[in-house]
PDB file of C-alpha atoms in Angstrom:
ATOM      1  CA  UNK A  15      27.976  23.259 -74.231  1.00 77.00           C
ATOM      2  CA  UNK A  16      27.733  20.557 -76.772  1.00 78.00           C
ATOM      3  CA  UNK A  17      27.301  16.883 -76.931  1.00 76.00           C
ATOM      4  CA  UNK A  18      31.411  17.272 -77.930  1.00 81.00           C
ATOM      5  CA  UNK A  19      32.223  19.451 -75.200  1.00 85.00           C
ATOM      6  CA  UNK A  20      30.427  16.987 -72.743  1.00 89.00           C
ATOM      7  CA  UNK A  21      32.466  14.314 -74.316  1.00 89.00           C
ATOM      8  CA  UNK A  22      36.347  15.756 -73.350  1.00 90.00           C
ATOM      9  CA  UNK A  23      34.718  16.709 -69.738  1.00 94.00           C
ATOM     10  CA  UNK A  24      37.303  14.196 -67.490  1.00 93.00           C
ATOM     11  CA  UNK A  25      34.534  11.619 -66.675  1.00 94.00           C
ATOM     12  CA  UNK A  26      36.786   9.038 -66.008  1.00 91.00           C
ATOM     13  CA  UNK A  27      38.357  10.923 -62.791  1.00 89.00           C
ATOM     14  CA  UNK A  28      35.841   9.894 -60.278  1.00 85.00           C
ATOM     15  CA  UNK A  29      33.711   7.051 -61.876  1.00 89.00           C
ATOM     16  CA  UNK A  30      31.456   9.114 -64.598  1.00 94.00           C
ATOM     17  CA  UNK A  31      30.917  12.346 -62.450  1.00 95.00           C
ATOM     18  CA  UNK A  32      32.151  15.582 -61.964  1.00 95.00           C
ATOM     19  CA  UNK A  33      31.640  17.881 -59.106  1.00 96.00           C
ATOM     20  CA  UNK A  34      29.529  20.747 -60.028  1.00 96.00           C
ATOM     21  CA  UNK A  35      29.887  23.929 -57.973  1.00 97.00           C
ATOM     22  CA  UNK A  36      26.537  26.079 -57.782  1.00 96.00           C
ATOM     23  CA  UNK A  37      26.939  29.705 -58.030  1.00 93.00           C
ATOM     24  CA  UNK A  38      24.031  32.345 -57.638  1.00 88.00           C
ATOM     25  CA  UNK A  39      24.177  33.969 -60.780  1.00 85.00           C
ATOM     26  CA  UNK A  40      23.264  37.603 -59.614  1.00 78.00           C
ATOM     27  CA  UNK A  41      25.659  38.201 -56.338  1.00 75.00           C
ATOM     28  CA  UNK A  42      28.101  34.634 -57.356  1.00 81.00           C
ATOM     29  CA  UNK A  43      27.398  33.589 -53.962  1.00 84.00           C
ATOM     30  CA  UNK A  44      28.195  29.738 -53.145  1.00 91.00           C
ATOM     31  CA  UNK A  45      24.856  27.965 -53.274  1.00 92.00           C
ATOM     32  CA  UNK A  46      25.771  24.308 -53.104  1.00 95.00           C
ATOM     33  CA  UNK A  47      28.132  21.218 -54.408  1.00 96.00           C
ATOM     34  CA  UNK A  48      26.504  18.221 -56.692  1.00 96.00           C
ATOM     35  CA  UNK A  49      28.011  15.874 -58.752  1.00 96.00           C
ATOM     36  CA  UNK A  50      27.004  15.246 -62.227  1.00 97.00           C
ATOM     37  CA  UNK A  51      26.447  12.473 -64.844  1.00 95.00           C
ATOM     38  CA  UNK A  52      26.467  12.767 -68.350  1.00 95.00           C
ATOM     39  CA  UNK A  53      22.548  12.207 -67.961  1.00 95.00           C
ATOM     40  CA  UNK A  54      22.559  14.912 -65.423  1.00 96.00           C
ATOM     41  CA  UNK A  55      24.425  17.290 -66.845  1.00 96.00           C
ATOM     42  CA  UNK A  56      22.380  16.725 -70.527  1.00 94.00           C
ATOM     43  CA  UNK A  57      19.067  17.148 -68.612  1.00 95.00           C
ATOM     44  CA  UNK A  58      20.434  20.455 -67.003  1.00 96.00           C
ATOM     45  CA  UNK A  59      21.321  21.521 -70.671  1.00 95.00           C
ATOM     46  CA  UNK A  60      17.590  20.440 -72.072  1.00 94.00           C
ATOM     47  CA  UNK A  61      15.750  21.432 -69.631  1.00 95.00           C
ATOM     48  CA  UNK A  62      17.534  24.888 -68.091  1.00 95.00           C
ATOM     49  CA  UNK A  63      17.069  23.198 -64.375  1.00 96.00           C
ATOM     50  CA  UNK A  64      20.210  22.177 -62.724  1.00 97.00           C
ATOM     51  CA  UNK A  65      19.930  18.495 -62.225  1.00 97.00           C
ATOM     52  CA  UNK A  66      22.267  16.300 -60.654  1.00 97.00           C
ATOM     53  CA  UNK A  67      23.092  12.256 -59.838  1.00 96.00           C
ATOM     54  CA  UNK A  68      22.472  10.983 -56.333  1.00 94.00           C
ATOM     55  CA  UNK A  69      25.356   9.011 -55.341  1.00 92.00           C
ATOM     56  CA  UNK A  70      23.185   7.453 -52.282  1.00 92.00           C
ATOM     57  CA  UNK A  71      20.133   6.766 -54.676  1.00 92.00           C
ATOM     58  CA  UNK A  72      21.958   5.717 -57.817  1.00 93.00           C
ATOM     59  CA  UNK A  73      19.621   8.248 -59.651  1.00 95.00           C
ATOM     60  CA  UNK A  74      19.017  11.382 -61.488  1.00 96.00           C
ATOM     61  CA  UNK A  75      17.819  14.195 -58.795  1.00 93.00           C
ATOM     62  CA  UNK A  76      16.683  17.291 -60.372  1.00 94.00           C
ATOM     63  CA  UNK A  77      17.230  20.188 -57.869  1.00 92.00           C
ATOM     64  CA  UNK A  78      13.884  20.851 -56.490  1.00 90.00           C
ATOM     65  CA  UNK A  79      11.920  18.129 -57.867  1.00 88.00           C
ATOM     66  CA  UNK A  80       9.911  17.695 -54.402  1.00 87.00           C
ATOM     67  CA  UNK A  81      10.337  20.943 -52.760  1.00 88.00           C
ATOM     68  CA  UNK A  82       9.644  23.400 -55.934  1.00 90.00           C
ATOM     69  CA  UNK A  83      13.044  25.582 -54.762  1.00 91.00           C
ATOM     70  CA  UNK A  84      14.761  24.527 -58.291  1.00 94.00           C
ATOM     71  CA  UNK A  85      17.865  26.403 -59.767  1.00 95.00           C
ATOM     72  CA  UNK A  86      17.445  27.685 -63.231  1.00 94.00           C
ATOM     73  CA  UNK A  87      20.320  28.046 -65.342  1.00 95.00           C
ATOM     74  CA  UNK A  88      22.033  30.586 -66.544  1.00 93.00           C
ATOM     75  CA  UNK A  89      25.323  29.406 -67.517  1.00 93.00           C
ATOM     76  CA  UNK A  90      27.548  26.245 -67.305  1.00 94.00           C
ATOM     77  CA  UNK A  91      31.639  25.978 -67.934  1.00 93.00           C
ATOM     78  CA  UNK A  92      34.429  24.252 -66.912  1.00 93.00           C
ATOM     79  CA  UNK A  93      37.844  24.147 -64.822  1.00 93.00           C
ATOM     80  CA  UNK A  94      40.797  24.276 -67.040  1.00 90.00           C
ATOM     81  CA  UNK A  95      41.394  20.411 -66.544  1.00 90.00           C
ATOM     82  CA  UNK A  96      37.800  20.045 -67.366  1.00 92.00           C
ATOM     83  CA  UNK A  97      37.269  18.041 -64.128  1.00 94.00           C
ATOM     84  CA  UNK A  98      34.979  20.251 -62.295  1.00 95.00           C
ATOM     85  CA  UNK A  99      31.717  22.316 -63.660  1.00 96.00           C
ATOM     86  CA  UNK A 100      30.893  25.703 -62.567  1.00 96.00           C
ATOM     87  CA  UNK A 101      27.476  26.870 -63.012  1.00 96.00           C
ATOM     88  CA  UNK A 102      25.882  30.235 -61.895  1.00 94.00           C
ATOM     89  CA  UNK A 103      22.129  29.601 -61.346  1.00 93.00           C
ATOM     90  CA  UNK A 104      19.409  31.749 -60.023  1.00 89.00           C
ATOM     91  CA  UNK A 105      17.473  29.494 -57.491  1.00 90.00           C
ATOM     92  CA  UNK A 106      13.469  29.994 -57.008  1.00 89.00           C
ATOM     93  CA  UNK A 107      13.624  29.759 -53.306  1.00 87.00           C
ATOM     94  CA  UNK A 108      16.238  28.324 -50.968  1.00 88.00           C
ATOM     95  CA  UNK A 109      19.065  26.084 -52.272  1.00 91.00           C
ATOM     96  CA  UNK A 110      19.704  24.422 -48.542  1.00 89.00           C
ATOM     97  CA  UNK A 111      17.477  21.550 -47.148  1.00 87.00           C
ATOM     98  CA  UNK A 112      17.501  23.115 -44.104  1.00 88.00           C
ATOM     99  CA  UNK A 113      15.247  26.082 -46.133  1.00 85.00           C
ATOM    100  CA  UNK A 114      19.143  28.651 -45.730  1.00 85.00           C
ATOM    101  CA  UNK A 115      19.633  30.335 -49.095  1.00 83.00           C
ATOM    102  CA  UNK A 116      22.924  28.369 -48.901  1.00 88.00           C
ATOM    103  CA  UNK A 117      24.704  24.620 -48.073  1.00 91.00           C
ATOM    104  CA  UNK A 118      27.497  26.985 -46.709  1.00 86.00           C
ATOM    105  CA  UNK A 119      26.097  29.648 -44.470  1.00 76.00           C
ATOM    106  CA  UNK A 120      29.387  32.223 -44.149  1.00 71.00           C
ATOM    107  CA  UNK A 121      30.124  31.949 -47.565  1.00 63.00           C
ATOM    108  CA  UNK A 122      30.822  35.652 -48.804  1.00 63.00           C
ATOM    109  CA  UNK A 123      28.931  37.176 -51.833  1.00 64.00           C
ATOM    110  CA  UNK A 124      31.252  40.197 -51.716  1.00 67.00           C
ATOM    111  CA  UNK A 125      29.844  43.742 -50.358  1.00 76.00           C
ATOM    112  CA  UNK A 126      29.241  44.990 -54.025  1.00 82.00           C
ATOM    113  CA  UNK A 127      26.831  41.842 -54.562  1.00 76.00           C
ATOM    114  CA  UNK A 128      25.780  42.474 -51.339  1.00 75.00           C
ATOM    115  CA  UNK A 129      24.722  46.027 -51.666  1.00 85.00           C
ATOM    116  CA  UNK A 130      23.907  45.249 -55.438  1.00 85.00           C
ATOM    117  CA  UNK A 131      21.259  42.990 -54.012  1.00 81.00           C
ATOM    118  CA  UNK A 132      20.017  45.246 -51.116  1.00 86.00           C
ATOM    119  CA  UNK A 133      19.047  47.227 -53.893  1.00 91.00           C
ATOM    120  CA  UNK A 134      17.191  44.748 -56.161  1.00 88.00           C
ATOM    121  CA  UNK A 135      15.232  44.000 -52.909  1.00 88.00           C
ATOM    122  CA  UNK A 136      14.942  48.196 -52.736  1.00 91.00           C
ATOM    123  CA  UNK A 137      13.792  47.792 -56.698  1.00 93.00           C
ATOM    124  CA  UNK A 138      10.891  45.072 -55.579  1.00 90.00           C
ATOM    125  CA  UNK A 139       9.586  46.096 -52.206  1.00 90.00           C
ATOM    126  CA  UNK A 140       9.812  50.195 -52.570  1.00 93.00           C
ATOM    127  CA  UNK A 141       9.943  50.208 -48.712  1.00 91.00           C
ATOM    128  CA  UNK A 142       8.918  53.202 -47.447  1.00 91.00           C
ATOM    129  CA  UNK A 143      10.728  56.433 -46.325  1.00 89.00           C
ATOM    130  CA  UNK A 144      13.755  54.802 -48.047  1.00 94.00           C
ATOM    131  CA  UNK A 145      16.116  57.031 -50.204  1.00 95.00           C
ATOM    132  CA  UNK A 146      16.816  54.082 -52.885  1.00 95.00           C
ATOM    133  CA  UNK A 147      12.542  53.922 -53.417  1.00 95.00           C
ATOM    134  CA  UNK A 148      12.842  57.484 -53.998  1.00 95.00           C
ATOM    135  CA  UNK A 149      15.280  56.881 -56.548  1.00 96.00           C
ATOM    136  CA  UNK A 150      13.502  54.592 -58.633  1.00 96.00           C
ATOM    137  CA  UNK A 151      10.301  56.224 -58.270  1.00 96.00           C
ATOM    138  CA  UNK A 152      11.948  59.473 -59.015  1.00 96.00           C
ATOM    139  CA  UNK A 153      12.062  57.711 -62.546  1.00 97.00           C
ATOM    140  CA  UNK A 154      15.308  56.316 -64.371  1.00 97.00           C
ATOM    141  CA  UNK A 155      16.196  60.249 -66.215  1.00 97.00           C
ATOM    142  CA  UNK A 156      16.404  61.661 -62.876  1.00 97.00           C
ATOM    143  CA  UNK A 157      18.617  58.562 -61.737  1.00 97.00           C
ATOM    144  CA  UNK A 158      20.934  59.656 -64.834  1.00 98.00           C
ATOM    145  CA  UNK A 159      20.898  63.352 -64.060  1.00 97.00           C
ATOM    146  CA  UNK A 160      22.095  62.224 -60.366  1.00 97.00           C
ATOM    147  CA  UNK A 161      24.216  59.835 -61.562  1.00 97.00           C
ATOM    148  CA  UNK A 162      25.914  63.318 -63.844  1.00 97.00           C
ATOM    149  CA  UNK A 163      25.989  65.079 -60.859  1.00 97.00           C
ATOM    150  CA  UNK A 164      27.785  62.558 -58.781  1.00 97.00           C
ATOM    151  CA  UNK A 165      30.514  62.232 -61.748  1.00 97.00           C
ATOM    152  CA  UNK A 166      30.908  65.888 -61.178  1.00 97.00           C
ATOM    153  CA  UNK A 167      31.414  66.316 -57.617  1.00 97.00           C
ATOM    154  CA  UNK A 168      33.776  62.902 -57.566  1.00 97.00           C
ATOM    155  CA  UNK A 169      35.590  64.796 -60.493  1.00 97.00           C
ATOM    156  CA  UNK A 170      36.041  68.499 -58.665  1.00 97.00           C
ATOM    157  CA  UNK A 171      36.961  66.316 -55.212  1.00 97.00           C
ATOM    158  CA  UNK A 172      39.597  65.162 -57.216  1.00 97.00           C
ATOM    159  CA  UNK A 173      41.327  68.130 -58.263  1.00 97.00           C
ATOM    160  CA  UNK A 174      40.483  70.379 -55.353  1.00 96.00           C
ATOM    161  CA  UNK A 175      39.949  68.585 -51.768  1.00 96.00           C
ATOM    162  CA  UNK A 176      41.490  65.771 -49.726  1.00 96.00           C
ATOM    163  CA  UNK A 177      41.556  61.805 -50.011  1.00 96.00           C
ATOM    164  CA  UNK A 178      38.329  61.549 -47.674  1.00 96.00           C
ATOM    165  CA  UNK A 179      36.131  63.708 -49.870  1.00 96.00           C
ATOM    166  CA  UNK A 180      37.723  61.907 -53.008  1.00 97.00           C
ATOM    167  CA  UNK A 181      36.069  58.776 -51.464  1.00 96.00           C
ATOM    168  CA  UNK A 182      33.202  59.927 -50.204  1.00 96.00           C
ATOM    169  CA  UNK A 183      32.060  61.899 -53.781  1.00 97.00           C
ATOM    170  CA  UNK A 184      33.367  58.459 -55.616  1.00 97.00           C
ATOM    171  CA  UNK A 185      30.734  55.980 -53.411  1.00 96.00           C
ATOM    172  CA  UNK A 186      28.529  58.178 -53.925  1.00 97.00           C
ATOM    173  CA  UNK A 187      28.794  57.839 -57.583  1.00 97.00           C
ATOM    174  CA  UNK A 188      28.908  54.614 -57.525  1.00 96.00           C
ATOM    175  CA  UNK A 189      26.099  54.228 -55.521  1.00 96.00           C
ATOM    176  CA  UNK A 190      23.583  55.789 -57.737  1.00 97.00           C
ATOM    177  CA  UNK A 191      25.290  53.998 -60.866  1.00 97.00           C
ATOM    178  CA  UNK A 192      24.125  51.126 -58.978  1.00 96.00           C
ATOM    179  CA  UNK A 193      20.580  52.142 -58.960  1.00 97.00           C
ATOM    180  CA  UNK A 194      20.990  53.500 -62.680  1.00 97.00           C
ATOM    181  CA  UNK A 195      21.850  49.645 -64.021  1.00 96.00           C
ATOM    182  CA  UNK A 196      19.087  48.284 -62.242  1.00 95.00           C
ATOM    183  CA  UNK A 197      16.547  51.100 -63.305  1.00 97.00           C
ATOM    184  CA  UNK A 198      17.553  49.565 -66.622  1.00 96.00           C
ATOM    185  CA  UNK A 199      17.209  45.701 -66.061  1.00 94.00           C
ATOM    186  CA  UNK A 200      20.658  45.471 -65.520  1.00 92.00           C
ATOM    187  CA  UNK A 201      23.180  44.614 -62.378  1.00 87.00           C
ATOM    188  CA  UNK A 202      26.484  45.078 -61.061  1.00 86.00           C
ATOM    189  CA  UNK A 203      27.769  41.466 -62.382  1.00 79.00           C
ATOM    190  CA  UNK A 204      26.497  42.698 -65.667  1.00 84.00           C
ATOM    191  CA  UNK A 205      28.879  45.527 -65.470  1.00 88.00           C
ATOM    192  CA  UNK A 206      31.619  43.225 -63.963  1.00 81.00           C
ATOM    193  CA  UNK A 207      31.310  41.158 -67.010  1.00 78.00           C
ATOM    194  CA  UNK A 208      32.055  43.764 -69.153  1.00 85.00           C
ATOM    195  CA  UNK A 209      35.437  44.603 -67.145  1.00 83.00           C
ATOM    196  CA  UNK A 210      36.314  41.134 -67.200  1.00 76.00           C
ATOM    197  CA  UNK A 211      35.794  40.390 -70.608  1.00 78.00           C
ATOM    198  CA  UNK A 212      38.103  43.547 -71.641  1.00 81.00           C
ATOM    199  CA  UNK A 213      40.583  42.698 -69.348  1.00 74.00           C
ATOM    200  CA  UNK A 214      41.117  38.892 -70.612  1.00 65.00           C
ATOM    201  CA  UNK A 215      44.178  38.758 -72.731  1.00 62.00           C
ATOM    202  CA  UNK A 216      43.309  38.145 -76.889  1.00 62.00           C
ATOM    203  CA  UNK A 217      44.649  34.564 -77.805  1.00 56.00           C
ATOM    204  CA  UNK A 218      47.753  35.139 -79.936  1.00 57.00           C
ATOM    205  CA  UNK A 219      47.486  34.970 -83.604  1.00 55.00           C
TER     206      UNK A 219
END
């Protein structure tokens, strides 16, 4: 975003801020809301730290400042009447003062972020006696050969048994594509991305 950009943001709405809703950038779970300033939201930019203005303090507060759980940016846009900032972070340690990984406790990530985090955590800890560690450990070719094999047996469920094996075979394969992406420093949003972006319609000529 550019100092233009951050000009035709709709500052004059509520008295030089905008509400800024805080995203987790790798399951797009609800973190938090803040409310920006231009000075805020150019520190964010510079610094690639979410900072926001303290209406009860009159101030700058950069997220973390005094407890070291900041949010580090990934990426910032808009609503479409530029009135309200979305911006998918990835916070070093809990985004709640009460120490909850959230302001809003029940708010969904989705099952796919869900189980796309389980197995980051899988990834990091290698637990023991745990399928997924086996996976990884197992090396990311071998992930790729079960990943071919899964493809297969979803494909000849298709053709040749019922709707319950279809499924079954398909999560399956899913599953270990899962574990593929992150065997290559990637995620399911990263893949999401990639629908999304071919899905959008092209802006006519």
């Amino acid at each position: 975003m550019n100092s233009d950009e951050i000009d035709r943001l709709a500052w004059d709405k509520q008295a030089g801020l905008i509400p800024a809703i805080v995203q987790d950038a790798r399951d797009q779970r609800v973190l938090m809301l803040g409310y920006m300033s231009r000075d805020a939201l150019a520190k964010t930019l510079s610094s690639g730290r979410v900072c926001f203005y303290s209406r009860s303090r009159k101030t700058l507060w950069m997220k973390g400042e005094s407890s070291g759980d900041f949010l580090e940016l990934v990426s910032l846009e808009t609503d479409c009447d530029r009135d309200t900032l979305l911006v998918q972070a990835v916070p070093h340690g809990p985004t709640c003062h009460l120490k909850r990984v959230s302001c809003f406790p029940k708010a969904p990530a989705g099952f796919m972020s869900e189980l796309d985090a389980l197995v980051r955590g899988r990834e990091a800890d290698r637990p023991v006696d745990s399928y997924t560690t086996h996976l990884f450990e197992s090396g990311t070719r071998r992930i790729a050969q079960k990943v071919g094999e899964e493809g297969v047996e979803t494909a000849l469920a298709a053709v040749a048994q019922d709707a319950e094996a279809v499924l079954g075979e398909g999560a399956d394969l899913v599953f270990h594509l899962m574990v593929l992406l992150r065997a290559r420093g990637l995620g399911w949003n990263d893949l999401v991305s990639v629908l999304a972006a071919r899905h959008r319609p092209k802006a006519p000529a």
